[in-house]
XYZ file of C-alpha atoms in Angstrom:
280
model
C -59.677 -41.744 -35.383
C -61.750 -40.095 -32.567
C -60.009 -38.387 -30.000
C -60.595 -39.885 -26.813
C -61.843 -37.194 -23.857
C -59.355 -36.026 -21.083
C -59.909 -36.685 -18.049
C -59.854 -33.583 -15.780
C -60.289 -32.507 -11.882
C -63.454 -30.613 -11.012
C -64.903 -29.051 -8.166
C -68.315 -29.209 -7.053
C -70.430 -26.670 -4.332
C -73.597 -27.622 -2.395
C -76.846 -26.745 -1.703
C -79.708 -27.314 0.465
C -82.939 -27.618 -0.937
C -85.681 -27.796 1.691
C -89.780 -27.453 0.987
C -91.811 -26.455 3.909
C -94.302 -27.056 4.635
C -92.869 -30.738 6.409
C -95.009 -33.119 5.606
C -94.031 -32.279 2.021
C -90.606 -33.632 2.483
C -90.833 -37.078 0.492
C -88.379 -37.590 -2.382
C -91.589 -36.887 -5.418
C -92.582 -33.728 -3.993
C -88.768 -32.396 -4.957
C -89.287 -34.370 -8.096
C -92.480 -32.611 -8.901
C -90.777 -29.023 -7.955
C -87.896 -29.857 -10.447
C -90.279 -31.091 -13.377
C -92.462 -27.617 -13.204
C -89.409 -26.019 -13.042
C -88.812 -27.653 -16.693
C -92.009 -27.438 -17.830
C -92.613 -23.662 -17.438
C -89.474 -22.916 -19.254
C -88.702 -19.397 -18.063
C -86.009 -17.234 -17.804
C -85.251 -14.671 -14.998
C -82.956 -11.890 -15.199
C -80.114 -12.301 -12.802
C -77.879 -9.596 -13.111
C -78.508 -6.501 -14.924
C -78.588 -7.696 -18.824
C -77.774 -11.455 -18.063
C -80.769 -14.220 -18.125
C -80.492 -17.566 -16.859
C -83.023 -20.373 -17.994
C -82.815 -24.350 -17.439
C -82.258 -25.524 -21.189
C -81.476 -29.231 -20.365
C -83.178 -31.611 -18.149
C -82.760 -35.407 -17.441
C -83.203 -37.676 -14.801
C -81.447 -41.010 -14.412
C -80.203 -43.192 -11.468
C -81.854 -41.160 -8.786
C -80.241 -37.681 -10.145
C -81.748 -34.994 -12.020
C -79.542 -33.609 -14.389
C -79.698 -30.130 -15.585
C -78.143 -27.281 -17.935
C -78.556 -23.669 -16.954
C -77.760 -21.712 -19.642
C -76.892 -18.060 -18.708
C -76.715 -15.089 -21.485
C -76.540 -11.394 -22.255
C -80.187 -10.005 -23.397
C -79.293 -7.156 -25.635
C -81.803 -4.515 -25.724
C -82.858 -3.451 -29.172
C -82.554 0.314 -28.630
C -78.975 -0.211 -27.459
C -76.139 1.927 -28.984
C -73.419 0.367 -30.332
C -69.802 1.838 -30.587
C -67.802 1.259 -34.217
C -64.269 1.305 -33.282
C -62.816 1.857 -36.843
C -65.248 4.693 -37.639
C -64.798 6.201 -34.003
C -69.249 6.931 -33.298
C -72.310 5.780 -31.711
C -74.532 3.488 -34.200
C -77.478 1.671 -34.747
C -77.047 -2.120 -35.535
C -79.645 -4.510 -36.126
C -78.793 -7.909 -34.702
C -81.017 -11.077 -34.600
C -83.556 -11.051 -31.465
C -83.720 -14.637 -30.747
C -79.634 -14.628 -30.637
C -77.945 -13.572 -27.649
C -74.447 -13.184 -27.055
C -71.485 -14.518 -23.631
C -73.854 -17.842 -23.552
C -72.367 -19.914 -20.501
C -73.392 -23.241 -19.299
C -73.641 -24.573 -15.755
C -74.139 -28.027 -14.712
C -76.596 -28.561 -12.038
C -77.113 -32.407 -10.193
C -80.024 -32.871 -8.154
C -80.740 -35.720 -6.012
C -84.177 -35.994 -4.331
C -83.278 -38.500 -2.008
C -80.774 -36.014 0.124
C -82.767 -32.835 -1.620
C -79.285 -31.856 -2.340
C -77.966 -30.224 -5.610
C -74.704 -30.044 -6.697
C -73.104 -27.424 -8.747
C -70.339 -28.133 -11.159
C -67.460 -25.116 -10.705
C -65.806 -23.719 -13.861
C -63.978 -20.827 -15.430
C -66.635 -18.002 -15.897
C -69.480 -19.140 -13.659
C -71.258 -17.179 -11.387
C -72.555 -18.491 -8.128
C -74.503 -15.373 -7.129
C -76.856 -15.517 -10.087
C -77.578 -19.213 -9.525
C -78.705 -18.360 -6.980
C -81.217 -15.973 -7.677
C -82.307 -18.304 -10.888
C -82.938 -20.622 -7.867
C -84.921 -18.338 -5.806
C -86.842 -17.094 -8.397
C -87.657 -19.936 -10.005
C -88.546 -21.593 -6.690
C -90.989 -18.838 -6.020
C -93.158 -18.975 -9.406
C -93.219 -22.940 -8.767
C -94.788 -23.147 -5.472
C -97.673 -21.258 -6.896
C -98.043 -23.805 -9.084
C -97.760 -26.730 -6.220
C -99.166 -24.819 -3.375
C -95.670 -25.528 -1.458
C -95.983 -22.824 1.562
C -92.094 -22.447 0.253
C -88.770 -23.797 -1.074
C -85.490 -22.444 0.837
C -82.530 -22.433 -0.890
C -79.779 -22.693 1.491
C -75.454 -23.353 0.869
C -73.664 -25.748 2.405
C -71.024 -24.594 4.969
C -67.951 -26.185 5.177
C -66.589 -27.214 8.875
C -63.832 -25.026 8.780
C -66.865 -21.924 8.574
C -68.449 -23.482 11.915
C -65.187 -23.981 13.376
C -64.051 -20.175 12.707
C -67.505 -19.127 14.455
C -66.018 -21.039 17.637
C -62.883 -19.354 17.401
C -63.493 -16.511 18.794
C -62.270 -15.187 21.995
C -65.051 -12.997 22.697
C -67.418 -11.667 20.441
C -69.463 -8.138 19.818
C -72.123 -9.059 18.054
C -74.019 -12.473 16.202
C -76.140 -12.908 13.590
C -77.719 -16.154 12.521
C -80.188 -17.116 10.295
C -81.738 -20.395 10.315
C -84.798 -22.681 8.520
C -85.858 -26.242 9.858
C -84.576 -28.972 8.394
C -85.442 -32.112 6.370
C -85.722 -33.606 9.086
C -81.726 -34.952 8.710
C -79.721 -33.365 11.657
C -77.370 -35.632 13.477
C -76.850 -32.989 16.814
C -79.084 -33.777 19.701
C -79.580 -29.933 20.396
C -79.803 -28.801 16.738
C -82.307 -31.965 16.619
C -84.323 -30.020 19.649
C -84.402 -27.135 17.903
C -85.298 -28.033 14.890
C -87.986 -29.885 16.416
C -89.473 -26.776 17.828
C -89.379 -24.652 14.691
C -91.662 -27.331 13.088
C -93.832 -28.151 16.041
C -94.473 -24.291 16.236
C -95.244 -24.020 12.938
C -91.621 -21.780 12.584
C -90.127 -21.941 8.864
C -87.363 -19.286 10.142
C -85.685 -17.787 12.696
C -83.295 -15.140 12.572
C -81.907 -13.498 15.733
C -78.916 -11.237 16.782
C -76.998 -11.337 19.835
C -74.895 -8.330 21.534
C -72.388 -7.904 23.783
C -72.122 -4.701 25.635
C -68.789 -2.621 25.193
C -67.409 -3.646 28.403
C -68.713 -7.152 28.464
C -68.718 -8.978 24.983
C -70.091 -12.456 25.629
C -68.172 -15.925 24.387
C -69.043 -18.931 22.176
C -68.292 -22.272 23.154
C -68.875 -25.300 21.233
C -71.455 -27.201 23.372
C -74.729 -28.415 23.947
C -76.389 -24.935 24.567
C -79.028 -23.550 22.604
C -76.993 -20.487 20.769
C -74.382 -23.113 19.910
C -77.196 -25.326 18.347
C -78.424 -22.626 16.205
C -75.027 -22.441 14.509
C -74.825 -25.988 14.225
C -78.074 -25.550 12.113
C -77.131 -22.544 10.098
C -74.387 -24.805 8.705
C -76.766 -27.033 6.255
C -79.648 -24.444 6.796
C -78.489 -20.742 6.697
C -75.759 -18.500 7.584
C -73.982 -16.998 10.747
C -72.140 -13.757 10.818
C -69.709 -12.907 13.545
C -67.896 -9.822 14.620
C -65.359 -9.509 17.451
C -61.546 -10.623 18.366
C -59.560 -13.491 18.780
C -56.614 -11.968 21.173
C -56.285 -8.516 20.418
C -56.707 -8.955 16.729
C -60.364 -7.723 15.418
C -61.567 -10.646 13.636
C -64.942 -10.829 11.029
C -66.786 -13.817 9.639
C -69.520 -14.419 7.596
C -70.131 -18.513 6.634
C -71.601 -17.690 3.426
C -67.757 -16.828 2.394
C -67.040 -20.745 3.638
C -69.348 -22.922 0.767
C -68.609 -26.579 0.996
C -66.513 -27.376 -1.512
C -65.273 -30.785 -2.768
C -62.613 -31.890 -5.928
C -63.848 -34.658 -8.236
C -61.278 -36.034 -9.862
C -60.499 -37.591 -13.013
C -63.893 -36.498 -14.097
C -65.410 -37.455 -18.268
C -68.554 -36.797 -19.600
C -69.432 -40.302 -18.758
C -68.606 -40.739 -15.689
C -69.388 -37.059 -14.052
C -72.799 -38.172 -13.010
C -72.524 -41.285 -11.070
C -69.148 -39.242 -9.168
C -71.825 -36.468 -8.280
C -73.937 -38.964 -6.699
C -71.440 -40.876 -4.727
C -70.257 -37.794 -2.996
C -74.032 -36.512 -2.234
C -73.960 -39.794 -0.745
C -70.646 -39.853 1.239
C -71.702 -36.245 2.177
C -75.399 -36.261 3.580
C-alpha cells in the first residue's frame, strides 16, 4: 500500500525581479530571461567550493517552476585526511560526482515578476542570491536587457522600524524604479522621475550633525518616499536612537516572510501562486 504524503507547514521569502530598461516590462520578456537562464545551463560558484545551477525547469498555470541544485566542487588536487590511519592522502573520487547536494525550490510568476523561494533546513539565502545575480548578468548579454535587479521583499514591520526612530545620525537607502506597480502617490512621483530621467538607481546618504540629528516621519515627503520604495525595490539602513537607547537597522535583516500551510507536493504550486497574488 503506498504511503500517502504528509502534509507539512512551509515558509516562503520574496523577491523582486525587475528588467530595465521599462519598456521591457511585459510578462514574455521575464519569460524569455527565465528560459535562457535554462537553456545555457551553467553553474556559478557561490561560496568558496559550493556551485549552484538550475537543474529543473517547468512552467505551468502562469508559474515557472524551478530546482536549484547547490553542491560542493571538490578539487582534484585536494588532500584528504584518513582518520583510522591518522595522515594526509591522495584519493581518487569520480569528477562528475559531487558531494552536500541540496535542493531549493524556486516559483516564478511573470505576471507580478515575483519569485518565491521555498525555506528549508540547510538552505542558504545568500548564495541564491548571487546564483541570481550572476546568472542575471550572463543573460542580458544574451537579450540585450540594459539589466535585471534582483531586489528582497521587506516586510512592514522593516519600514515601520525605519519610522521608529526618535532621531537619527545617519541614512542610507538604496533604491531602483519599479515595475511600474507602486500604490504611494509620492513613491509613484519618484519613481516616475527615475524612469523619465533615464535613472535605473539611486543611492543616497543622509547625516545629521552631532548636535542636530534630523527625524523621520512617515509622510508624504520625498525622503519618506524613498523608503517607501526601498521596501519592494532595495534596502534602507539606519543608525541613531529611539530615547536614549542607540538603536541600528538594516531592512535587508527584515525579508518578507509568509507560512504556507498544509503544503504536498501537489498542491505547493497553486499555494505559491495564490499568495504572489494576495501579496502584489
Amino acid at each position: 500500500m503506498e504511503m500517502k504524503e504528509k502534509s507539512k507547514n512551509v515558509n516562503v521569502r520574496f523577491y523582486n525581479v525587475v528588467i530595465h530598461p521599462s519598456d521591457k516590462h511585459e510578462p514574455k520578456y521575464y519569460v524569455d530571461l527565465f528560459d535562457v537562464i535554462y537553456e545555457q545551463g551553467k553553474s556559478y560558484y557561490t561560496s568558496n567550493d559550493k556551485k549552484t545551477k538550475l537543474r529543473v525547469y517547468s512552467k505551468l498555470n502562469g508559474l515557472i517552476q524551478c530546482t536549484l541544485i547547490n553542491y560542493t566542487k571538490l578539487d582534484d588536487n585536494d588532500d584528504w585526511y584518513d582518520e583510522v590511519k591518522d595522515k594526509v592522502v591522495k584519493h581518487e573520487t569520480d569528477p562528475n560526482i559531487y558531494p552536500h547536494a541540496k535542493e531549493w525550490d524556486v516559483y516564478f510568476m511573470p505576471e507580478k515578476h515575483r519569485m518565491a523561494v521555498v525555506g528549508k533546513k540547510g538552505i542558504s539565502w545568500p548564495q541564491i542570491e548571487k546564483y541570481f545575480y550572476k546568472v542575471f548578468e550572463d543573460a542580458i548579454s544574451v537579450l540585450g536587457y540594459d539589466e535585471v535587479v534582483l531586489n528582497q521583499e521587506t516586510s512592514q514591520e522593516g519600514i515601520e522600524q525605519v519610522f521608529s526612530f526618535d532621531s537619527i545620525d545617519s541614512l542610507e537607502i538604496e533604491v531602483s524604479y519599479s515595475n511600474n506597480d507602486t500604490n504611494d502617490i509620492t513613491t509613484a512621483a519618484i519613481d516616475a522621475e527615475f524612469k523619465n530621467n533615464n535613472v535605473s538607481k539611486i543611492k543616497t546618504k543622509a547625516i545629521g550633525s552631532k548636535k542636530k540629528p534630523f527625524t523621520l516621519k512617515n509622510d508624504n515627503s520625498y525622503m519618506a518616499g524613498l523608503v517607501k520604495l526601498a521596501k519592494h525595490n532595495g534596502y534602507v539602513k539606519a543608525d541613531g536612537h529611539v530615547g536614549r537607547s542607540r538603536k541600528k537597522i538594516n531592512t535587508k535583516s527584515y525579508p518578507m516572510v509568509k507560512q504556507l500551510k498544509s503544503v504536498t507536493s501537489m498542491n505547493i504550486a497553486q499555494k505559491v501562486k495564490d499568495v504572489l497574488l494576495s501579496l502584489f
